[in-house]
Coordinates of C-alpha atoms and ligand atoms in Angstrom, one line a residue:
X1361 CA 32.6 10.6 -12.1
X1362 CA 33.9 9.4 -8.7
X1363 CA 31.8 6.2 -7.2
X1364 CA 31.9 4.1 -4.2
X1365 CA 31.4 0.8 -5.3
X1366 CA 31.4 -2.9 -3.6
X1367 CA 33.4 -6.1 -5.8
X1368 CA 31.9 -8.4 -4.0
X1369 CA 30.1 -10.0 -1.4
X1370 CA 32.2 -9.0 2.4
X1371 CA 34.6 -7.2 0.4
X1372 CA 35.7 -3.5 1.3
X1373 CA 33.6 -0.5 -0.3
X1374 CA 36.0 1.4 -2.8
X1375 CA 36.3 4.6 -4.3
X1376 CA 36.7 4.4 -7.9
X1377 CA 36.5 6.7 -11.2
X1378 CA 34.0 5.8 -14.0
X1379 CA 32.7 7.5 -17.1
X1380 CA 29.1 9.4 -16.5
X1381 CA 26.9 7.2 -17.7
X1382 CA 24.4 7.9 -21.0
X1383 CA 21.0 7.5 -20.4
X1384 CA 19.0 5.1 -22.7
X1385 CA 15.6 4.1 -23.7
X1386 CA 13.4 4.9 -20.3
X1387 CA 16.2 6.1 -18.4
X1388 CA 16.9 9.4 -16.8
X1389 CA 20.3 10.4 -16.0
X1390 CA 20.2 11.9 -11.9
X1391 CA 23.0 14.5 -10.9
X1392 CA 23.4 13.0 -7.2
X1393 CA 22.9 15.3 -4.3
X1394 CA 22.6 13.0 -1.4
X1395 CA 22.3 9.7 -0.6
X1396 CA 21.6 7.7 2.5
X1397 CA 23.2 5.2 3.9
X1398 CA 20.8 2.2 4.9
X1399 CA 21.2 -1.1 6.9
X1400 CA 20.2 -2.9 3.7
X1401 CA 24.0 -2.3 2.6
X1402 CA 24.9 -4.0 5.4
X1403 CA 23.0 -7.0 4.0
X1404 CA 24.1 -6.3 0.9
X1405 CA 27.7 -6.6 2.1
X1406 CA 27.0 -9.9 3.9
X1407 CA 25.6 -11.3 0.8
X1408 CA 21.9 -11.8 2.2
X1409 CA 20.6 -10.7 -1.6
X1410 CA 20.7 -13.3 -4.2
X1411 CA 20.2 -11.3 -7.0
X1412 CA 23.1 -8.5 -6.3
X1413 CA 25.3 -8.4 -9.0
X1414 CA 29.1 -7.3 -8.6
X1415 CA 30.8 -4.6 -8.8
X1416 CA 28.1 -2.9 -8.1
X1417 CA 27.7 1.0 -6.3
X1418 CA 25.1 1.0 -3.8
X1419 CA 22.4 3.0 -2.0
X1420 CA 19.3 3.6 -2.7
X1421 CA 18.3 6.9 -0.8
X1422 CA 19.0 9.3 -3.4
X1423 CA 18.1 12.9 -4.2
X1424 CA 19.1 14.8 -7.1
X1425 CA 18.5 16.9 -9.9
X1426 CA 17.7 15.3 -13.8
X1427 CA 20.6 16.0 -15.9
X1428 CA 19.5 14.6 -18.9
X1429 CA 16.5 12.4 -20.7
X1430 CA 17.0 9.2 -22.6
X1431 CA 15.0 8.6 -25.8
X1432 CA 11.3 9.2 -25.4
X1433 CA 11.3 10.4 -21.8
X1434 CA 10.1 13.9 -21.3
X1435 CA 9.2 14.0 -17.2
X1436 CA 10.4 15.1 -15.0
X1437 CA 12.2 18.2 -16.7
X1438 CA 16.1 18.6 -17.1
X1439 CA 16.5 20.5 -13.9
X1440 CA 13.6 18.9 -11.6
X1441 CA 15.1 18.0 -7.8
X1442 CA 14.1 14.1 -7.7
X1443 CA 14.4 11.0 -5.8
X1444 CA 15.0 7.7 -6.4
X1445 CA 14.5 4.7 -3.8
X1446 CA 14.8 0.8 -3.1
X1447 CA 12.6 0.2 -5.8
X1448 CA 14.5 0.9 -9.3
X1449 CA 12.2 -0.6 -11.9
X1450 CA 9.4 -3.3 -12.5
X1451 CA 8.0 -5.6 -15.4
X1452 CA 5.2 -3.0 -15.7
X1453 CA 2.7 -6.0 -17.1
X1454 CA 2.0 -8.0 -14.0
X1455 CA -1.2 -8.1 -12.0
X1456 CA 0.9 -6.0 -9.3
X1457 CA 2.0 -3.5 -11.2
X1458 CA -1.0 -3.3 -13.2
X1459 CA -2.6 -2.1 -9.6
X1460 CA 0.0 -0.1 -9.4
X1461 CA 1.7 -2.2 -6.6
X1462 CA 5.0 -2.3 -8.3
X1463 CA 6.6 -2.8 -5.2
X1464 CA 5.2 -6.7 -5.0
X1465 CA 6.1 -7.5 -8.7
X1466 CA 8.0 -10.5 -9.2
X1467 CA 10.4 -8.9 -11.7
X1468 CA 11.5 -6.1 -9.7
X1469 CA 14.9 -4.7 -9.8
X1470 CA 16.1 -3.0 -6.8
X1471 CA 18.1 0.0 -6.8
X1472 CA 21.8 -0.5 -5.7
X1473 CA 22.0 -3.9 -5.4
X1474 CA 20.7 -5.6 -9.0
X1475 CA 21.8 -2.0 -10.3
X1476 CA 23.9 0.9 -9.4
X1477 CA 22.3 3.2 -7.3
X1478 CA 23.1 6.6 -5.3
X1479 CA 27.0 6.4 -4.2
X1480 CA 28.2 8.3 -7.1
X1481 CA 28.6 11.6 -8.4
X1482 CA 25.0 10.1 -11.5
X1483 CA 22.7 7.6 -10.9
X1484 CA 20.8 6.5 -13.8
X1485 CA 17.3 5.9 -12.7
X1486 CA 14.1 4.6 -14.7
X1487 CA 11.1 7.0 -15.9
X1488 CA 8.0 6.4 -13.5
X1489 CA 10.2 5.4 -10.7
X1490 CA 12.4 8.7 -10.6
X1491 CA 10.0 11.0 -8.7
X1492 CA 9.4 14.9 -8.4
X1493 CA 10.3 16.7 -4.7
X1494 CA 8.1 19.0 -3.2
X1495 CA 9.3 22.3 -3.2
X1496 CA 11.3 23.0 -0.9
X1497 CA 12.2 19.5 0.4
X1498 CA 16.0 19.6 1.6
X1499 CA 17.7 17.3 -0.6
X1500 CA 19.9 16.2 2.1
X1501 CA 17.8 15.7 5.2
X1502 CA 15.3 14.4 3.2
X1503 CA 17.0 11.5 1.5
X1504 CA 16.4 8.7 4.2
X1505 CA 12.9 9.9 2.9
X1506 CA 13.5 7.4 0.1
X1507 CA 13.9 4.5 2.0
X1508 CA 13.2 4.7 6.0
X1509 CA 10.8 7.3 5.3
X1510 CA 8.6 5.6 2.7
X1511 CA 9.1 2.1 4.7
X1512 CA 7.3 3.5 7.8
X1513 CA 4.9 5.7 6.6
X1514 CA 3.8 2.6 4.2
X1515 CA 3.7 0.0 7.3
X1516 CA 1.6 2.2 9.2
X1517 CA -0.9 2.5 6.7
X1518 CA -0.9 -1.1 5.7
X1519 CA -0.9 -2.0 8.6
X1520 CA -4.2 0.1 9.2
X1521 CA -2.7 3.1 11.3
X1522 CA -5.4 5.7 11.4
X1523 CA -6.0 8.4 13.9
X1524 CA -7.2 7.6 17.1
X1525 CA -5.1 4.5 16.6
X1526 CA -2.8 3.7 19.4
X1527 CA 0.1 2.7 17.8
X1528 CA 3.6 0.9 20.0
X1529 CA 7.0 1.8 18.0
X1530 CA 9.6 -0.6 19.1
X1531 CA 12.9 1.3 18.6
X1532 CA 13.3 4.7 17.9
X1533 CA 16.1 4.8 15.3
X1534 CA 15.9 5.2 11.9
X1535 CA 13.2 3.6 10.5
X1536 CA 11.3 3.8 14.4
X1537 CA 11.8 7.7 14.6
X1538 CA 10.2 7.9 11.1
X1539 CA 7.0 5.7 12.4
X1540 CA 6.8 7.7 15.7
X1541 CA 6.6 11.1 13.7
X1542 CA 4.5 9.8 10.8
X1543 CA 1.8 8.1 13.6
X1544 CA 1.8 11.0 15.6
X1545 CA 1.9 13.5 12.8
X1546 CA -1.7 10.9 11.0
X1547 CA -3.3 11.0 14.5
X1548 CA -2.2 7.9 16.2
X1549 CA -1.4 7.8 20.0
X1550 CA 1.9 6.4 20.2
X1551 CA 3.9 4.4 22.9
X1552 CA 8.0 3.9 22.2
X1553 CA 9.4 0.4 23.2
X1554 CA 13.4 0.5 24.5
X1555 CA 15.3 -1.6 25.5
X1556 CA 16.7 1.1 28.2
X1557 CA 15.2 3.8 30.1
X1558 CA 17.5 6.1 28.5
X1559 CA 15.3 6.8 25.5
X1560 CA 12.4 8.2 27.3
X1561 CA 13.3 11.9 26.5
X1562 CA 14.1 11.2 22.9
X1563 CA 10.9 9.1 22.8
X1564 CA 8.9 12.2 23.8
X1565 CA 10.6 14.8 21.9
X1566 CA 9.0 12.7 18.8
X1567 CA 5.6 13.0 20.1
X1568 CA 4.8 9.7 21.9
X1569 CA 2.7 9.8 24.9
X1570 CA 4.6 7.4 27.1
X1571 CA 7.9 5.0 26.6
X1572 CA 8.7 1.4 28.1
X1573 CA 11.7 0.4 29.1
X1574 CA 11.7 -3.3 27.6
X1575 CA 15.3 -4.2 30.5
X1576 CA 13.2 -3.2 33.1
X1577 CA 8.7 -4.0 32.3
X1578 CA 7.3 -6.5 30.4
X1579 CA 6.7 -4.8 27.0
X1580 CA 3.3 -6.9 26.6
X1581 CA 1.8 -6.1 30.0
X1582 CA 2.6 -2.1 29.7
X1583 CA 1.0 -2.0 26.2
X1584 CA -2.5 -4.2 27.4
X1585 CA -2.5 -1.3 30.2
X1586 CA -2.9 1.5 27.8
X1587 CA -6.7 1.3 27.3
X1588 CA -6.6 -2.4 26.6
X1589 CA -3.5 -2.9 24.1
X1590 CA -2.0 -1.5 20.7
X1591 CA -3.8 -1.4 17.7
X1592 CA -0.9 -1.5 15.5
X1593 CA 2.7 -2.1 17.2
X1594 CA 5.3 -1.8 14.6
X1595 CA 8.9 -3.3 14.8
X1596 CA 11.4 -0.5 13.8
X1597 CA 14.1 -2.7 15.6
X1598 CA 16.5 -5.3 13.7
X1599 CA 15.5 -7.8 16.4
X1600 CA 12.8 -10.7 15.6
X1601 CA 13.2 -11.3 19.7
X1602 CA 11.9 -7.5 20.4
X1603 CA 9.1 -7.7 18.1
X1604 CA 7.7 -11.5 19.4
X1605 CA 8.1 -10.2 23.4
X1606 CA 6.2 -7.2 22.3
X1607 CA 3.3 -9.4 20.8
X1608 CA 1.0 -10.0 23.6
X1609 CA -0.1 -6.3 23.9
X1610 CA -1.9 -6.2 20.9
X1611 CA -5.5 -5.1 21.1
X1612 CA -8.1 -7.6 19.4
X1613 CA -7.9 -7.1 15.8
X1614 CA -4.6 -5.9 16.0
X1615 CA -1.7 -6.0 14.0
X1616 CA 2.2 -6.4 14.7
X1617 CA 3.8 -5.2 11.1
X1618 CA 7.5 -5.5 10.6
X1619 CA 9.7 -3.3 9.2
X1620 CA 12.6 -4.3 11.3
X1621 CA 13.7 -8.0 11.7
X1622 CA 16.6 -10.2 12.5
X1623 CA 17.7 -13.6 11.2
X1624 CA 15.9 -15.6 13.5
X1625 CA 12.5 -17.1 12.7
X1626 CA 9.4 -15.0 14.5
X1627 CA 8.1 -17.7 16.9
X1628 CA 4.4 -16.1 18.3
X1629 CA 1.7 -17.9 20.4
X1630 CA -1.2 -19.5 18.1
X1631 CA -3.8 -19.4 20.7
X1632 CA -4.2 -15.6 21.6
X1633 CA -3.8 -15.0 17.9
X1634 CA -6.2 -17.0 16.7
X1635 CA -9.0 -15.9 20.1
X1636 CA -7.9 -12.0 19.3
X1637 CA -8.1 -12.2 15.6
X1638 CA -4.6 -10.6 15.4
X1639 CA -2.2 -10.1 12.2
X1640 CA 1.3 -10.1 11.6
X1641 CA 2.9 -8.7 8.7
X1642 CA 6.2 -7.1 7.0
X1643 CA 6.2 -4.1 4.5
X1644 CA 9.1 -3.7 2.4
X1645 CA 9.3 0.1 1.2
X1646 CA 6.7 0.7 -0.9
X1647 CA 5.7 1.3 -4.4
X1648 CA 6.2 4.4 -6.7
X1649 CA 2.4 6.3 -5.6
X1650 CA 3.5 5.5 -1.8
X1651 CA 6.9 7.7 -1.9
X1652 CA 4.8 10.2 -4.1
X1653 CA 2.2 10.2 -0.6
X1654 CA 5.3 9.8 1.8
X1655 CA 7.1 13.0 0.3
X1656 CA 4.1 15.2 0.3
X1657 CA 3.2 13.9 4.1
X1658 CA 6.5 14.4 5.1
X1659 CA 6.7 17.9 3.7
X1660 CA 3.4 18.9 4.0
X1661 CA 4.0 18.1 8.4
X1662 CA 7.6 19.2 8.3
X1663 CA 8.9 16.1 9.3
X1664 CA 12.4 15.3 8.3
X1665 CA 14.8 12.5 9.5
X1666 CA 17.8 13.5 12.3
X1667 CA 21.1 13.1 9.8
X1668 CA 25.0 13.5 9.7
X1669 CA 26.3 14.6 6.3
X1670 CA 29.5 12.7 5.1
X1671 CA 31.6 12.9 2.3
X1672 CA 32.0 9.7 -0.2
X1673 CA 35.3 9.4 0.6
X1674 CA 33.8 8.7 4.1
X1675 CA 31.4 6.1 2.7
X1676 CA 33.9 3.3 3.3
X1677 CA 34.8 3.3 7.0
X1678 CA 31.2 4.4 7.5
X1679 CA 29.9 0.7 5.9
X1680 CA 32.4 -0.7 8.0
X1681 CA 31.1 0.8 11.0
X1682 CA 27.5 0.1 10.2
X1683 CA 28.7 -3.4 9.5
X1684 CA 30.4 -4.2 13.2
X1685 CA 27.5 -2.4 15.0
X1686 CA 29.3 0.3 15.8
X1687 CA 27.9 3.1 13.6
X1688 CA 25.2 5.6 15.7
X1689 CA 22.7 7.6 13.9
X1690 CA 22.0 7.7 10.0
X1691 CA 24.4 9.1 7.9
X1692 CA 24.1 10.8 4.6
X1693 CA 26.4 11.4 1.7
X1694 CA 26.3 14.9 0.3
X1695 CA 28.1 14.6 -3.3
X1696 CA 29.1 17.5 -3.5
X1697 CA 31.2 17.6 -0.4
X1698 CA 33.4 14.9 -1.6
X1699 CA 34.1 16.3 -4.8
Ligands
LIG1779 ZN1 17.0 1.0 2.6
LIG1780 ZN1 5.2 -6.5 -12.4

């Protein structure tokens, strides 16, 4: 089978042959169809995860269909459209994951970057964590599902999203887009944060009642003027800076929850967080019942991310791209395209 796959850390992504693997014990052997690209290869790439081991092929927005069943597994069926995300596997004994919040466990392995993952022609994936489609779920729009879907519809409900809730999205990419759609789609009234005034139209095409120009008004001061403030205002940005300018139009109670972020340390002002009773937290993808909930949301309101299909031999300059900052919109390999 033909794989892209990274050597090391800041090394170039390659394109290389290997033999289709065998599933074991627990293991189910995934026929790719799709798989996104995501920032975290980026990180990946710049060596920001410890525990990646090299060579290694990565991605971990991956749709398919089950090829074959290791030993002892019997679900889903050899022919069953699945997908596979960040999370690849857990210790299945801790207190997390025996309330079923696998995604917190300490042992936790994580697709494509501690294993191989979805930039290949087979992915083996683990049972429990390989998970059924909906019917009729396209395979290849769907696959940023995995990750940027699963990450915002998660955040806003940890974070307490509800409808009625007004709800301020800074950034309407990836992982922004998702939260707009998903807020609007639960209930929430939704403002989109900018940075320029040229994605207002975008911004309302996904639903949200008004959008903020961050170059040109104080991001705070528009967001207390919309009926006293945001309940929830989630960073879909990868800027810390975005997210802390953003801060002081929380409503009382409120909560800023980050699913974007940057480098630099979040520096926030004690005293109105402490009088307003506000929260601040990150949510990393989510755990196997979440995608389960995101993929029926998602197909169940016909929401679907905005992607460009590439070919694996594409994969490479793509990375690159996404690595200088010069990549635009998300970009997913179809499998069978490059082969
Ligand atoms: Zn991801
Ligand atoms: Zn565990």
């Amino acid at each position: 089978m033909r794989v892209a796959e990274l050597g090391a850390v800041r090394s170039p992504l390659t394109i290389a042959e290997r033999p289709v693997p065998e599933p074991g014990p627990d293991e189910i052997l995934v026929k790719v169809t799709a798989c996104g690209m995501c920032y975290s290869e980026v990180s990946l790439l710049d060596g920001h995860y410890p525990f990646a081991r090299f060579p290694v092929v990565p991605g971990h927005e991956i749709t398919g269909v089950v090829a074959a069943l290791g030993p002892g597994v019997d679900f889903p069926a050899v022919g069953t459209a699945v997908g596979a995300q960040f999370l690849y596997a857990s210790d299945g004994t801790c207190d997390y994951c025996v309330r079923g919040d696998q995604i917190l466990c300490p042992h936790k392995q994580v697709t494509g970057v501690a294993v191989d993952g979805g930039y290949g022609e087979y992915f083996v994936g683990r049972a429990g964590f390989v998970t059924p489609l909906p019917a009729g779920l396209d395979p290849v729009a769907g696959a940023p599902l995995m990750c940027a879907g699963i990450t915002a519809f998660n955040g806003l409900r940890q974070a307490g999203a509800r409808a009625g809730s007004r709800v301020a999205v800074i950034g309407a990419g990836g992982v922004g887009a998702m939260a707009v759609r998903f807020a609007v789609a639960m209930g929430a009234r939704v403002a989109v944060l900018g940075r320029s005034a040229d994605g207002g139209n975008r911004a309302k095409d996904l639903g949200a009642e008004f959008f903020v120009a961050t170059s040109e008004t104080d991001p705070a001061g528009a967001l207390r003027a919309w009926d006293g403030g945001a309940d929830v205002i989630v960073n879909g940005a990868p800027s810390t800076a975005a997210a802390a300018a953003a801060f002081g139009g929380l409503a009382p109670d409120g909560t800023l929850v980050l699913l974007g972020y940057g480098p630099e340390p979040l520096t926030l002002p004690t005293m109105p967080m402490v009088l307003g009773r506000l929260h601040v937290m990150a949510n990393p993808s989510g755990s196997p019942h979440d995608l389960r909930d995101t993929l029926a949301f998602a197909a169940s309101h016909g929401i679907l991310p905005d992607v460009t299909p590439v070919g694996l031999d594409q994969a490479p300059g793509i990375l690159a791209s996404m690595a200088a900052g010069t990549a635009r919109g998300r970009s997913v390999i179809v499998l069978d395209q490059a082969s």
